[in-house]
Amino acid sequence: MAIEQTLVLVKPDGLKKSLTGNILSRLSEARLEIAGTKMVRVSRQLAEEHYEALKGKPFFEELISYIMGDFHQRRKVMALVYHGEDTITKMRRICGATNPEEAESQTIRGAYGRITTSGIYENVVHSSANAEEAEREIKLWFAPDEVVYQIFPVKVVEMNIKKLVWS
Ligand code: UDP
Ligand code: MG
């Protein structure tokens, strides 16, 4: 079985409900390594790029508002890269089905998710669905030097950029 990496997000409802510890405990049962983690302020551009495959769905606008934190008064998510054998499938299994009412109760989404009265699935976590999606999403959310093992090719470029530093 090949070594893979996958992107997991603790969505704004998971953060608001103080579920981060519980979620990380559940995910740790897979005995995989965390190769990267950070808190991310989600811009509209990042949200729309992350969910670009769902553009046109009736719930798209609400989904963008949800992942940006508009419904939970916090514009942030916790992003993690998990690394190890068969990571993508293992993490998806622990997270559970997309619809939290259909997700098995021992999964994260089954235990903690809900459907709001306006119909949006607040399912607490994101986990990449397949290898192609995992690669695209890790590259979208993380720079190479924010991940301790790089399984995708990298290159060095010279840049003259403005950067925020401690003053
Ligand atoms: N979603 C929703 N209603 C739907 C389908 C999806 O609110 O009928 C939301 C839900 O938050 C889900 C996200 O859109 O996690 C992405 O949908 P996808 O089908 O990719 O499910 P996932 O890969 O997250 O299981
Ligand atoms: Mg998906």
Short mmCIF file of N, CA and C and ligand atoms in Angstrom, two decimals:
data_model
loop_
_atom_site.label_atom_id
_atom_site.label_comp_id
_atom_site.label_asym_id
_atom_site.label_seq_id
_atom_site.Cartn_x
_atom_site.Cartn_y
_atom_site.Cartn_z
N MET A 1 0.85 -1.21 0.00
CA MET A 1 0.00 0.00 0.00
C MET A 1 0.88 1.25 0.00
N ALA A 2 0.52 2.20 -0.82
CA ALA A 2 1.38 3.39 -0.99
C ALA A 2 1.21 4.37 0.17
N ILE A 3 2.26 5.15 0.39
CA ILE A 3 2.19 6.25 1.35
C ILE A 3 1.42 7.39 0.70
N GLU A 4 0.42 7.88 1.41
CA GLU A 4 -0.40 8.97 0.89
C GLU A 4 -0.45 10.11 1.91
N GLN A 5 -0.92 11.25 1.42
CA GLN A 5 -1.27 12.35 2.32
C GLN A 5 -2.69 12.79 2.00
N THR A 6 -3.38 13.28 3.02
CA THR A 6 -4.74 13.78 2.81
C THR A 6 -4.97 15.05 3.60
N LEU A 7 -5.90 15.87 3.12
CA LEU A 7 -6.23 17.11 3.82
C LEU A 7 -7.47 16.91 4.70
N VAL A 8 -7.34 17.26 5.96
CA VAL A 8 -8.48 17.25 6.88
C VAL A 8 -8.68 18.68 7.37
N LEU A 9 -9.94 19.11 7.42
CA LEU A 9 -10.27 20.41 8.00
C LEU A 9 -11.22 20.21 9.18
N VAL A 10 -10.96 20.89 10.28
CA VAL A 10 -11.97 21.03 11.33
C VAL A 10 -12.74 22.29 10.97
N LYS A 11 -14.00 22.10 10.56
CA LYS A 11 -14.81 23.20 10.05
C LYS A 11 -15.26 24.12 11.19
N PRO A 12 -15.79 25.31 10.85
CA PRO A 12 -16.14 26.29 11.90
C PRO A 12 -17.10 25.76 12.97
N ASP A 13 -18.03 24.86 12.62
CA ASP A 13 -18.93 24.30 13.65
C ASP A 13 -18.16 23.43 14.63
N GLY A 14 -17.15 22.70 14.12
CA GLY A 14 -16.33 21.88 15.01
C GLY A 14 -15.54 22.73 15.99
N LEU A 15 -15.03 23.87 15.51
CA LEU A 15 -14.28 24.77 16.38
C LEU A 15 -15.21 25.41 17.41
N LYS A 16 -16.37 25.89 16.94
CA LYS A 16 -17.29 26.57 17.85
C LYS A 16 -17.78 25.63 18.95
N LYS A 17 -17.96 24.35 18.61
CA LYS A 17 -18.46 23.38 19.59
C LYS A 17 -17.35 22.79 20.45
N SER A 18 -16.12 23.36 20.32
CA SER A 18 -14.95 22.86 21.09
C SER A 18 -14.70 21.38 20.87
N LEU A 19 -14.80 20.96 19.62
CA LEU A 19 -14.64 19.53 19.32
C LEU A 19 -13.25 19.16 18.83
N THR A 20 -12.34 20.14 18.76
CA THR A 20 -11.02 19.86 18.17
C THR A 20 -10.33 18.68 18.85
N GLY A 21 -10.32 18.67 20.17
CA GLY A 21 -9.66 17.58 20.90
C GLY A 21 -10.29 16.24 20.60
N ASN A 22 -11.62 16.19 20.65
CA ASN A 22 -12.32 14.93 20.36
C ASN A 22 -12.03 14.45 18.95
N ILE A 23 -12.05 15.39 18.00
CA ILE A 23 -11.82 15.03 16.60
C ILE A 23 -10.41 14.49 16.42
N LEU A 24 -9.42 15.16 16.99
CA LEU A 24 -8.03 14.69 16.83
C LEU A 24 -7.85 13.33 17.50
N SER A 25 -8.53 13.09 18.62
CA SER A 25 -8.45 11.77 19.27
C SER A 25 -9.01 10.68 18.35
N ARG A 26 -10.16 10.96 17.77
CA ARG A 26 -10.77 9.98 16.85
C ARG A 26 -9.83 9.71 15.68
N LEU A 27 -9.30 10.79 15.11
CA LEU A 27 -8.44 10.62 13.93
C LEU A 27 -7.16 9.86 14.28
N SER A 28 -6.70 10.03 15.52
CA SER A 28 -5.43 9.38 15.92
C SER A 28 -5.58 7.86 16.00
N GLU A 29 -6.82 7.37 16.06
CA GLU A 29 -7.04 5.91 16.09
C GLU A 29 -6.53 5.25 14.82
N ALA A 30 -6.38 6.01 13.74
CA ALA A 30 -5.86 5.45 12.48
C ALA A 30 -4.35 5.26 12.53
N ARG A 31 -3.69 5.74 13.58
CA ARG A 31 -2.24 5.58 13.74
C ARG A 31 -1.47 6.16 12.55
N LEU A 32 -1.90 7.33 12.12
CA LEU A 32 -1.19 8.02 11.04
C LEU A 32 -0.45 9.20 11.64
N GLU A 33 0.40 9.80 10.83
CA GLU A 33 1.16 10.96 11.31
C GLU A 33 0.54 12.26 10.84
N ILE A 34 0.60 13.28 11.70
CA ILE A 34 0.26 14.63 11.24
C ILE A 34 1.53 15.22 10.63
N ALA A 35 1.46 15.61 9.36
CA ALA A 35 2.63 16.16 8.68
C ALA A 35 2.58 17.68 8.56
N GLY A 36 1.42 18.25 8.85
CA GLY A 36 1.27 19.71 8.81
C GLY A 36 -0.01 20.11 9.51
N THR A 37 0.02 21.26 10.16
CA THR A 37 -1.21 21.78 10.75
C THR A 37 -1.12 23.29 10.94
N LYS A 38 -2.25 23.95 10.79
CA LYS A 38 -2.30 25.39 11.02
C LYS A 38 -3.75 25.86 11.10
N MET A 39 -3.94 27.02 11.72
CA MET A 39 -5.25 27.68 11.69
C MET A 39 -5.25 28.58 10.46
N VAL A 40 -6.35 28.55 9.71
CA VAL A 40 -6.42 29.33 8.47
C VAL A 40 -7.65 30.22 8.48
N ARG A 41 -7.45 31.49 8.20
CA ARG A 41 -8.55 32.43 7.98
C ARG A 41 -9.04 32.18 6.56
N VAL A 42 -10.28 31.81 6.38
CA VAL A 42 -10.75 31.37 5.07
C VAL A 42 -11.33 32.54 4.28
N SER A 43 -10.64 32.92 3.22
CA SER A 43 -11.14 33.97 2.33
C SER A 43 -12.18 33.37 1.39
N ARG A 44 -12.96 34.24 0.77
CA ARG A 44 -13.94 33.75 -0.22
C ARG A 44 -13.22 33.02 -1.36
N GLN A 45 -12.07 33.55 -1.76
CA GLN A 45 -11.33 32.92 -2.86
C GLN A 45 -10.89 31.49 -2.50
N LEU A 46 -10.36 31.33 -1.28
CA LEU A 46 -9.93 29.99 -0.84
C LEU A 46 -11.13 29.05 -0.76
N ALA A 47 -12.24 29.56 -0.18
CA ALA A 47 -13.45 28.74 -0.04
C ALA A 47 -13.96 28.28 -1.40
N GLU A 48 -14.01 29.21 -2.35
CA GLU A 48 -14.54 28.86 -3.68
C GLU A 48 -13.62 27.92 -4.44
N GLU A 49 -12.32 28.11 -4.24
CA GLU A 49 -11.37 27.18 -4.90
C GLU A 49 -11.46 25.79 -4.29
N HIS A 50 -11.59 25.75 -2.97
CA HIS A 50 -11.67 24.45 -2.29
C HIS A 50 -12.88 23.66 -2.79
N TYR A 51 -14.01 24.35 -2.93
CA TYR A 51 -15.25 23.68 -3.33
C TYR A 51 -15.60 23.92 -4.80
N GLU A 52 -14.61 24.16 -5.66
CA GLU A 52 -14.89 24.52 -7.05
C GLU A 52 -15.72 23.46 -7.79
N ALA A 53 -15.57 22.20 -7.42
CA ALA A 53 -16.31 21.13 -8.09
C ALA A 53 -17.81 21.21 -7.79
N LEU A 54 -18.18 21.95 -6.76
CA LEU A 54 -19.59 22.02 -6.36
C LEU A 54 -20.28 23.29 -6.83
N LYS A 55 -19.53 24.11 -7.59
CA LYS A 55 -20.11 25.34 -8.14
C LYS A 55 -21.35 24.97 -8.95
N GLY A 56 -22.45 25.70 -8.74
CA GLY A 56 -23.68 25.38 -9.48
C GLY A 56 -24.66 24.57 -8.66
N LYS A 57 -24.19 23.94 -7.57
CA LYS A 57 -25.13 23.21 -6.70
C LYS A 57 -25.99 24.23 -5.96
N PRO A 58 -27.25 23.87 -5.65
CA PRO A 58 -28.15 24.82 -4.99
C PRO A 58 -27.64 25.30 -3.62
N PHE A 59 -26.82 24.48 -2.97
CA PHE A 59 -26.33 24.83 -1.63
C PHE A 59 -24.97 25.51 -1.66
N PHE A 60 -24.45 25.82 -2.87
CA PHE A 60 -23.06 26.32 -2.98
C PHE A 60 -22.82 27.60 -2.18
N GLU A 61 -23.70 28.59 -2.33
CA GLU A 61 -23.48 29.88 -1.65
C GLU A 61 -23.48 29.71 -0.13
N GLU A 62 -24.39 28.90 0.36
CA GLU A 62 -24.45 28.65 1.81
C GLU A 62 -23.23 27.87 2.28
N LEU A 63 -22.77 26.95 1.43
CA LEU A 63 -21.58 26.17 1.77
C LEU A 63 -20.36 27.08 1.90
N ILE A 64 -20.25 28.05 0.99
CA ILE A 64 -19.14 29.01 1.04
C ILE A 64 -19.23 29.84 2.33
N SER A 65 -20.43 30.30 2.67
CA SER A 65 -20.62 31.06 3.91
C SER A 65 -20.26 30.20 5.12
N TYR A 66 -20.66 28.95 5.09
CA TYR A 66 -20.40 28.02 6.20
C TYR A 66 -18.90 27.81 6.41
N ILE A 67 -18.18 27.52 5.33
CA ILE A 67 -16.75 27.21 5.50
C ILE A 67 -15.95 28.49 5.82
N MET A 68 -16.50 29.65 5.41
CA MET A 68 -15.86 30.92 5.78
C MET A 68 -16.13 31.30 7.23
N GLY A 69 -17.07 30.62 7.87
CA GLY A 69 -17.33 30.87 9.29
C GLY A 69 -18.44 31.85 9.57
N ASP A 70 -19.18 32.25 8.53
CA ASP A 70 -20.23 33.25 8.71
C ASP A 70 -21.31 32.82 9.70
N PHE A 71 -21.56 31.51 9.80
CA PHE A 71 -22.64 31.03 10.67
C PHE A 71 -22.14 30.77 12.10
N HIS A 72 -20.85 30.85 12.30
CA HIS A 72 -20.30 30.48 13.62
C HIS A 72 -19.41 31.57 14.21
N GLN A 73 -19.52 32.77 13.66
CA GLN A 73 -18.84 33.95 14.20
C GLN A 73 -17.34 33.73 14.37
N ARG A 74 -16.73 32.97 13.48
CA ARG A 74 -15.27 32.82 13.53
C ARG A 74 -14.78 32.48 12.12
N ARG A 75 -13.96 33.33 11.58
CA ARG A 75 -13.50 33.14 10.21
C ARG A 75 -12.21 32.30 10.22
N LYS A 76 -12.33 31.05 10.63
CA LYS A 76 -11.13 30.21 10.63
C LYS A 76 -11.51 28.74 10.63
N VAL A 77 -10.59 27.94 10.11
CA VAL A 77 -10.70 26.49 10.23
C VAL A 77 -9.32 25.96 10.66
N MET A 78 -9.29 24.74 11.18
CA MET A 78 -8.01 24.09 11.46
C MET A 78 -7.73 23.14 10.30
N ALA A 79 -6.57 23.34 9.67
CA ALA A 79 -6.21 22.50 8.52
C ALA A 79 -5.09 21.56 8.93
N LEU A 80 -5.22 20.28 8.53
CA LEU A 80 -4.20 19.28 8.86
C LEU A 80 -3.87 18.44 7.64
N VAL A 81 -2.61 18.06 7.54
CA VAL A 81 -2.20 17.07 6.54
C VAL A 81 -1.84 15.79 7.29
N TYR A 82 -2.55 14.72 6.99
CA TYR A 82 -2.22 13.40 7.56
C TYR A 82 -1.42 12.60 6.56
N HIS A 83 -0.46 11.84 7.07
CA HIS A 83 0.54 11.16 6.24
C HIS A 83 0.65 9.70 6.66
N GLY A 84 0.63 8.80 5.70
CA GLY A 84 0.86 7.39 6.02
C GLY A 84 0.19 6.48 5.01
N GLU A 85 0.19 5.18 5.33
CA GLU A 85 -0.37 4.19 4.42
C GLU A 85 -1.89 4.31 4.32
N ASP A 86 -2.38 4.40 3.11
CA ASP A 86 -3.82 4.34 2.87
C ASP A 86 -4.58 5.45 3.62
N THR A 87 -3.91 6.58 3.80
CA THR A 87 -4.45 7.66 4.63
C THR A 87 -5.80 8.18 4.17
N ILE A 88 -5.97 8.31 2.85
CA ILE A 88 -7.18 8.95 2.32
C ILE A 88 -8.43 8.15 2.73
N THR A 89 -8.39 6.85 2.48
CA THR A 89 -9.54 5.99 2.82
C THR A 89 -9.75 5.91 4.32
N LYS A 90 -8.65 5.76 5.07
CA LYS A 90 -8.78 5.62 6.52
C LYS A 90 -9.43 6.86 7.14
N MET A 91 -9.01 8.05 6.70
CA MET A 91 -9.56 9.27 7.27
C MET A 91 -11.01 9.50 6.87
N ARG A 92 -11.33 9.23 5.62
CA ARG A 92 -12.72 9.35 5.16
C ARG A 92 -13.62 8.44 5.99
N ARG A 93 -13.12 7.23 6.28
CA ARG A 93 -13.94 6.27 7.04
C ARG A 93 -14.22 6.80 8.45
N ILE A 94 -13.20 7.35 9.10
CA ILE A 94 -13.39 7.86 10.47
C ILE A 94 -14.31 9.09 10.46
N CYS A 95 -14.23 9.89 9.39
CA CYS A 95 -15.08 11.09 9.31
C CYS A 95 -16.54 10.73 9.06
N GLY A 96 -16.79 9.74 8.21
CA GLY A 96 -18.16 9.29 7.97
C GLY A 96 -18.81 9.92 6.76
N ALA A 97 -20.05 9.53 6.50
CA ALA A 97 -20.77 9.95 5.29
C ALA A 97 -21.04 11.46 5.31
N THR A 98 -21.17 12.02 4.12
CA THR A 98 -21.37 13.47 3.95
C THR A 98 -22.59 13.97 4.74
N ASN A 99 -23.70 13.25 4.59
CA ASN A 99 -24.93 13.63 5.29
C ASN A 99 -24.84 13.12 6.74
N PRO A 100 -24.78 14.03 7.71
CA PRO A 100 -24.57 13.59 9.09
C PRO A 100 -25.70 12.72 9.64
N GLU A 101 -26.91 12.82 9.02
CA GLU A 101 -28.02 11.96 9.46
C GLU A 101 -27.84 10.53 8.95
N GLU A 102 -27.05 10.39 7.88
CA GLU A 102 -26.82 9.05 7.32
C GLU A 102 -25.51 8.47 7.80
N ALA A 103 -24.62 9.32 8.35
CA ALA A 103 -23.32 8.84 8.81
C ALA A 103 -23.49 7.93 10.02
N GLU A 104 -22.70 6.87 10.07
CA GLU A 104 -22.79 5.95 11.21
C GLU A 104 -22.41 6.68 12.49
N SER A 105 -23.06 6.32 13.56
CA SER A 105 -22.96 7.11 14.79
C SER A 105 -21.58 7.09 15.43
N GLN A 106 -20.77 6.08 15.12
CA GLN A 106 -19.41 6.07 15.70
C GLN A 106 -18.42 6.90 14.86
N THR A 107 -18.87 7.45 13.73
CA THR A 107 -18.00 8.34 12.94
C THR A 107 -18.10 9.77 13.49
N ILE A 108 -17.14 10.61 13.12
CA ILE A 108 -17.14 11.99 13.61
C ILE A 108 -18.40 12.73 13.16
N ARG A 109 -18.72 12.58 11.89
CA ARG A 109 -19.91 13.29 11.38
C ARG A 109 -21.19 12.73 11.99
N GLY A 110 -21.25 11.41 12.18
CA GLY A 110 -22.42 10.79 12.78
C GLY A 110 -22.60 11.23 14.23
N ALA A 111 -21.49 11.38 14.94
CA ALA A 111 -21.55 11.74 16.35
C ALA A 111 -21.84 13.22 16.56
N TYR A 112 -21.26 14.08 15.73
CA TYR A 112 -21.28 15.52 16.02
C TYR A 112 -21.96 16.40 14.98
N GLY A 113 -22.32 15.84 13.82
CA GLY A 113 -22.86 16.67 12.74
C GLY A 113 -24.36 16.91 12.90
N ARG A 114 -24.86 17.86 12.14
CA ARG A 114 -26.31 18.11 12.13
C ARG A 114 -26.67 18.76 10.79
N ILE A 115 -27.95 18.73 10.46
CA ILE A 115 -28.45 19.46 9.30
C ILE A 115 -29.22 20.65 9.84
N THR A 116 -28.87 21.85 9.37
CA THR A 116 -29.55 23.04 9.89
C THR A 116 -30.96 23.12 9.31
N THR A 117 -31.78 23.97 9.88
CA THR A 117 -33.15 24.11 9.39
C THR A 117 -33.18 24.63 7.95
N SER A 118 -32.11 25.36 7.54
CA SER A 118 -32.07 25.81 6.14
C SER A 118 -31.45 24.74 5.23
N GLY A 119 -31.11 23.58 5.76
CA GLY A 119 -30.73 22.45 4.93
C GLY A 119 -29.24 22.24 4.71
N ILE A 120 -28.40 23.10 5.29
CA ILE A 120 -26.97 22.93 5.10
C ILE A 120 -26.45 21.84 6.04
N TYR A 121 -25.53 21.01 5.49
CA TYR A 121 -24.95 19.95 6.34
C TYR A 121 -23.80 20.56 7.14
N GLU A 122 -23.98 20.69 8.43
CA GLU A 122 -22.87 21.08 9.30
C GLU A 122 -22.23 19.78 9.78
N ASN A 123 -21.24 19.31 9.02
CA ASN A 123 -20.71 17.97 9.31
C ASN A 123 -19.30 18.00 9.90
N VAL A 124 -18.92 19.11 10.49
CA VAL A 124 -17.80 19.20 11.44
C VAL A 124 -16.39 19.07 10.84
N VAL A 125 -16.25 18.18 9.86
CA VAL A 125 -14.92 17.96 9.27
C VAL A 125 -14.99 17.82 7.76
N HIS A 126 -13.86 18.11 7.14
CA HIS A 126 -13.65 17.79 5.73
C HIS A 126 -12.53 16.77 5.67
N SER A 127 -12.62 15.85 4.71
CA SER A 127 -11.52 14.91 4.47
C SER A 127 -11.49 14.63 2.97
N SER A 128 -10.34 14.75 2.34
CA SER A 128 -10.24 14.58 0.88
C SER A 128 -10.81 13.22 0.45
N ALA A 129 -11.49 13.22 -0.71
CA ALA A 129 -12.21 12.02 -1.14
C ALA A 129 -11.35 11.01 -1.88
N ASN A 130 -10.32 11.48 -2.58
CA ASN A 130 -9.51 10.56 -3.38
C ASN A 130 -8.13 11.18 -3.60
N ALA A 131 -7.24 10.44 -4.26
CA ALA A 131 -5.84 10.87 -4.38
C ALA A 131 -5.71 12.19 -5.13
N GLU A 132 -6.48 12.32 -6.19
CA GLU A 132 -6.42 13.54 -7.01
C GLU A 132 -6.86 14.76 -6.21
N GLU A 133 -7.97 14.58 -5.47
CA GLU A 133 -8.51 15.66 -4.66
C GLU A 133 -7.54 16.00 -3.51
N ALA A 134 -6.96 14.97 -2.91
CA ALA A 134 -6.03 15.20 -1.80
C ALA A 134 -4.84 16.04 -2.25
N GLU A 135 -4.27 15.70 -3.41
CA GLU A 135 -3.11 16.45 -3.91
C GLU A 135 -3.50 17.90 -4.21
N ARG A 136 -4.63 18.08 -4.86
CA ARG A 136 -5.07 19.44 -5.20
C ARG A 136 -5.32 20.25 -3.93
N GLU A 137 -5.95 19.64 -2.96
CA GLU A 137 -6.31 20.37 -1.73
C GLU A 137 -5.11 20.67 -0.85
N ILE A 138 -4.19 19.72 -0.74
CA ILE A 138 -2.98 19.98 0.07
C ILE A 138 -2.20 21.14 -0.54
N LYS A 139 -2.10 21.14 -1.87
CA LYS A 139 -1.38 22.22 -2.55
C LYS A 139 -2.10 23.56 -2.44
N LEU A 140 -3.42 23.51 -2.29
CA LEU A 140 -4.20 24.75 -2.12
C LEU A 140 -4.05 25.32 -0.71
N TRP A 141 -4.02 24.47 0.29
CA TRP A 141 -4.05 24.93 1.69
C TRP A 141 -2.66 25.08 2.30
N PHE A 142 -1.67 24.35 1.79
CA PHE A 142 -0.34 24.35 2.41
C PHE A 142 0.76 24.67 1.41
N ALA A 143 1.76 25.43 1.87
CA ALA A 143 2.99 25.60 1.10
C ALA A 143 3.89 24.40 1.41
N PRO A 144 4.83 24.07 0.50
CA PRO A 144 5.67 22.89 0.74
C PRO A 144 6.40 22.93 2.09
N ASP A 145 6.88 24.10 2.50
CA ASP A 145 7.64 24.16 3.75
C ASP A 145 6.75 24.15 5.00
N GLU A 146 5.44 24.05 4.81
CA GLU A 146 4.55 23.91 5.96
C GLU A 146 4.18 22.44 6.22
N VAL A 147 4.71 21.56 5.38
CA VAL A 147 4.47 20.12 5.51
C VAL A 147 5.82 19.46 5.76
N VAL A 148 5.93 18.62 6.79
CA VAL A 148 7.26 18.09 7.15
C VAL A 148 7.78 17.02 6.19
N TYR A 149 6.87 16.29 5.54
CA TYR A 149 7.29 15.36 4.48
C TYR A 149 6.64 15.83 3.19
N GLN A 150 7.44 15.99 2.14
CA GLN A 150 6.87 16.41 0.86
C GLN A 150 6.79 15.23 -0.09
N ILE A 151 5.59 14.76 -0.35
CA ILE A 151 5.45 13.62 -1.27
C ILE A 151 5.17 14.09 -2.70
N PHE A 152 4.96 15.38 -2.88
CA PHE A 152 4.77 15.94 -4.23
C PHE A 152 6.01 16.74 -4.60
N PRO A 153 6.35 16.78 -5.90
CA PRO A 153 7.56 17.49 -6.34
C PRO A 153 7.54 18.96 -5.95
N VAL A 154 8.72 19.47 -5.60
CA VAL A 154 8.85 20.89 -5.25
C VAL A 154 9.94 21.51 -6.11
N LYS A 155 9.98 22.82 -6.16
CA LYS A 155 11.05 23.52 -6.85
C LYS A 155 11.37 24.80 -6.10
N VAL A 156 12.57 25.32 -6.33
CA VAL A 156 12.97 26.58 -5.69
C VAL A 156 12.82 27.70 -6.71
N VAL A 157 12.13 28.75 -6.30
CA VAL A 157 12.04 29.93 -7.17
C VAL A 157 12.53 31.15 -6.41
N GLU A 158 13.12 32.08 -7.13
CA GLU A 158 13.55 33.33 -6.50
C GLU A 158 12.44 34.35 -6.62
N MET A 159 12.12 35.02 -5.49
CA MET A 159 11.02 35.97 -5.53
C MET A 159 11.39 37.24 -4.79
N ASN A 160 10.91 38.35 -5.31
CA ASN A 160 11.07 39.62 -4.61
C ASN A 160 9.69 40.01 -4.11
N ILE A 161 9.42 39.66 -2.85
CA ILE A 161 8.05 39.83 -2.36
C ILE A 161 8.02 40.66 -1.08
N LYS A 162 6.83 41.24 -0.82
CA LYS A 162 6.59 41.87 0.47
C LYS A 162 6.05 40.80 1.41
N LYS A 163 6.58 40.80 2.63
CA LYS A 163 6.19 39.75 3.57
C LYS A 163 6.00 40.34 4.95
N LEU A 164 4.99 39.85 5.68
CA LEU A 164 4.75 40.31 7.05
C LEU A 164 5.76 39.64 7.98
N VAL A 165 6.51 40.47 8.72
CA VAL A 165 7.48 39.92 9.69
C VAL A 165 7.23 40.61 11.04
N TRP A 166 7.77 40.03 12.11
CA TRP A 166 7.65 40.68 13.43
C TRP A 166 8.47 41.96 13.46
N SER A 167 7.92 43.03 13.98
CA SER A 167 8.68 44.29 14.01
C SER A 167 9.28 44.52 15.41
N1 UDP B 1 -23.05 19.66 1.42
C1 UDP B 1 -24.31 20.12 1.79
N2 UDP B 1 -25.42 19.54 1.21
C2 UDP B 1 -25.32 18.54 0.30
C3 UDP B 1 -24.04 18.08 -0.05
C4 UDP B 1 -22.93 18.66 0.51
O1 UDP B 1 -24.44 21.01 2.62
O2 UDP B 1 -26.34 18.04 -0.16
C5 UDP B 1 -21.85 20.29 2.01
C6 UDP B 1 -21.28 19.50 3.18
O3 UDP B 1 -20.72 20.41 4.13
C7 UDP B 1 -20.18 18.70 2.52
C8 UDP B 1 -19.66 19.70 1.50
O4 UDP B 1 -20.83 20.36 1.03
O5 UDP B 1 -19.20 18.26 3.44
C9 UDP B 1 -18.90 19.08 0.34
O6 UDP B 1 -19.72 18.16 -0.32
P1 UDP B 1 -19.16 16.77 -0.85
O7 UDP B 1 -20.22 16.13 -1.67
O8 UDP B 1 -17.80 16.97 -1.45
O9 UDP B 1 -19.04 15.91 0.51
P2 UDP B 1 -17.75 15.49 1.37
O10 UDP B 1 -16.63 15.16 0.42
O11 UDP B 1 -17.44 16.63 2.31
O12 UDP B 1 -18.21 14.26 2.14
MG MG B 2 -15.90 16.18 -1.18
#
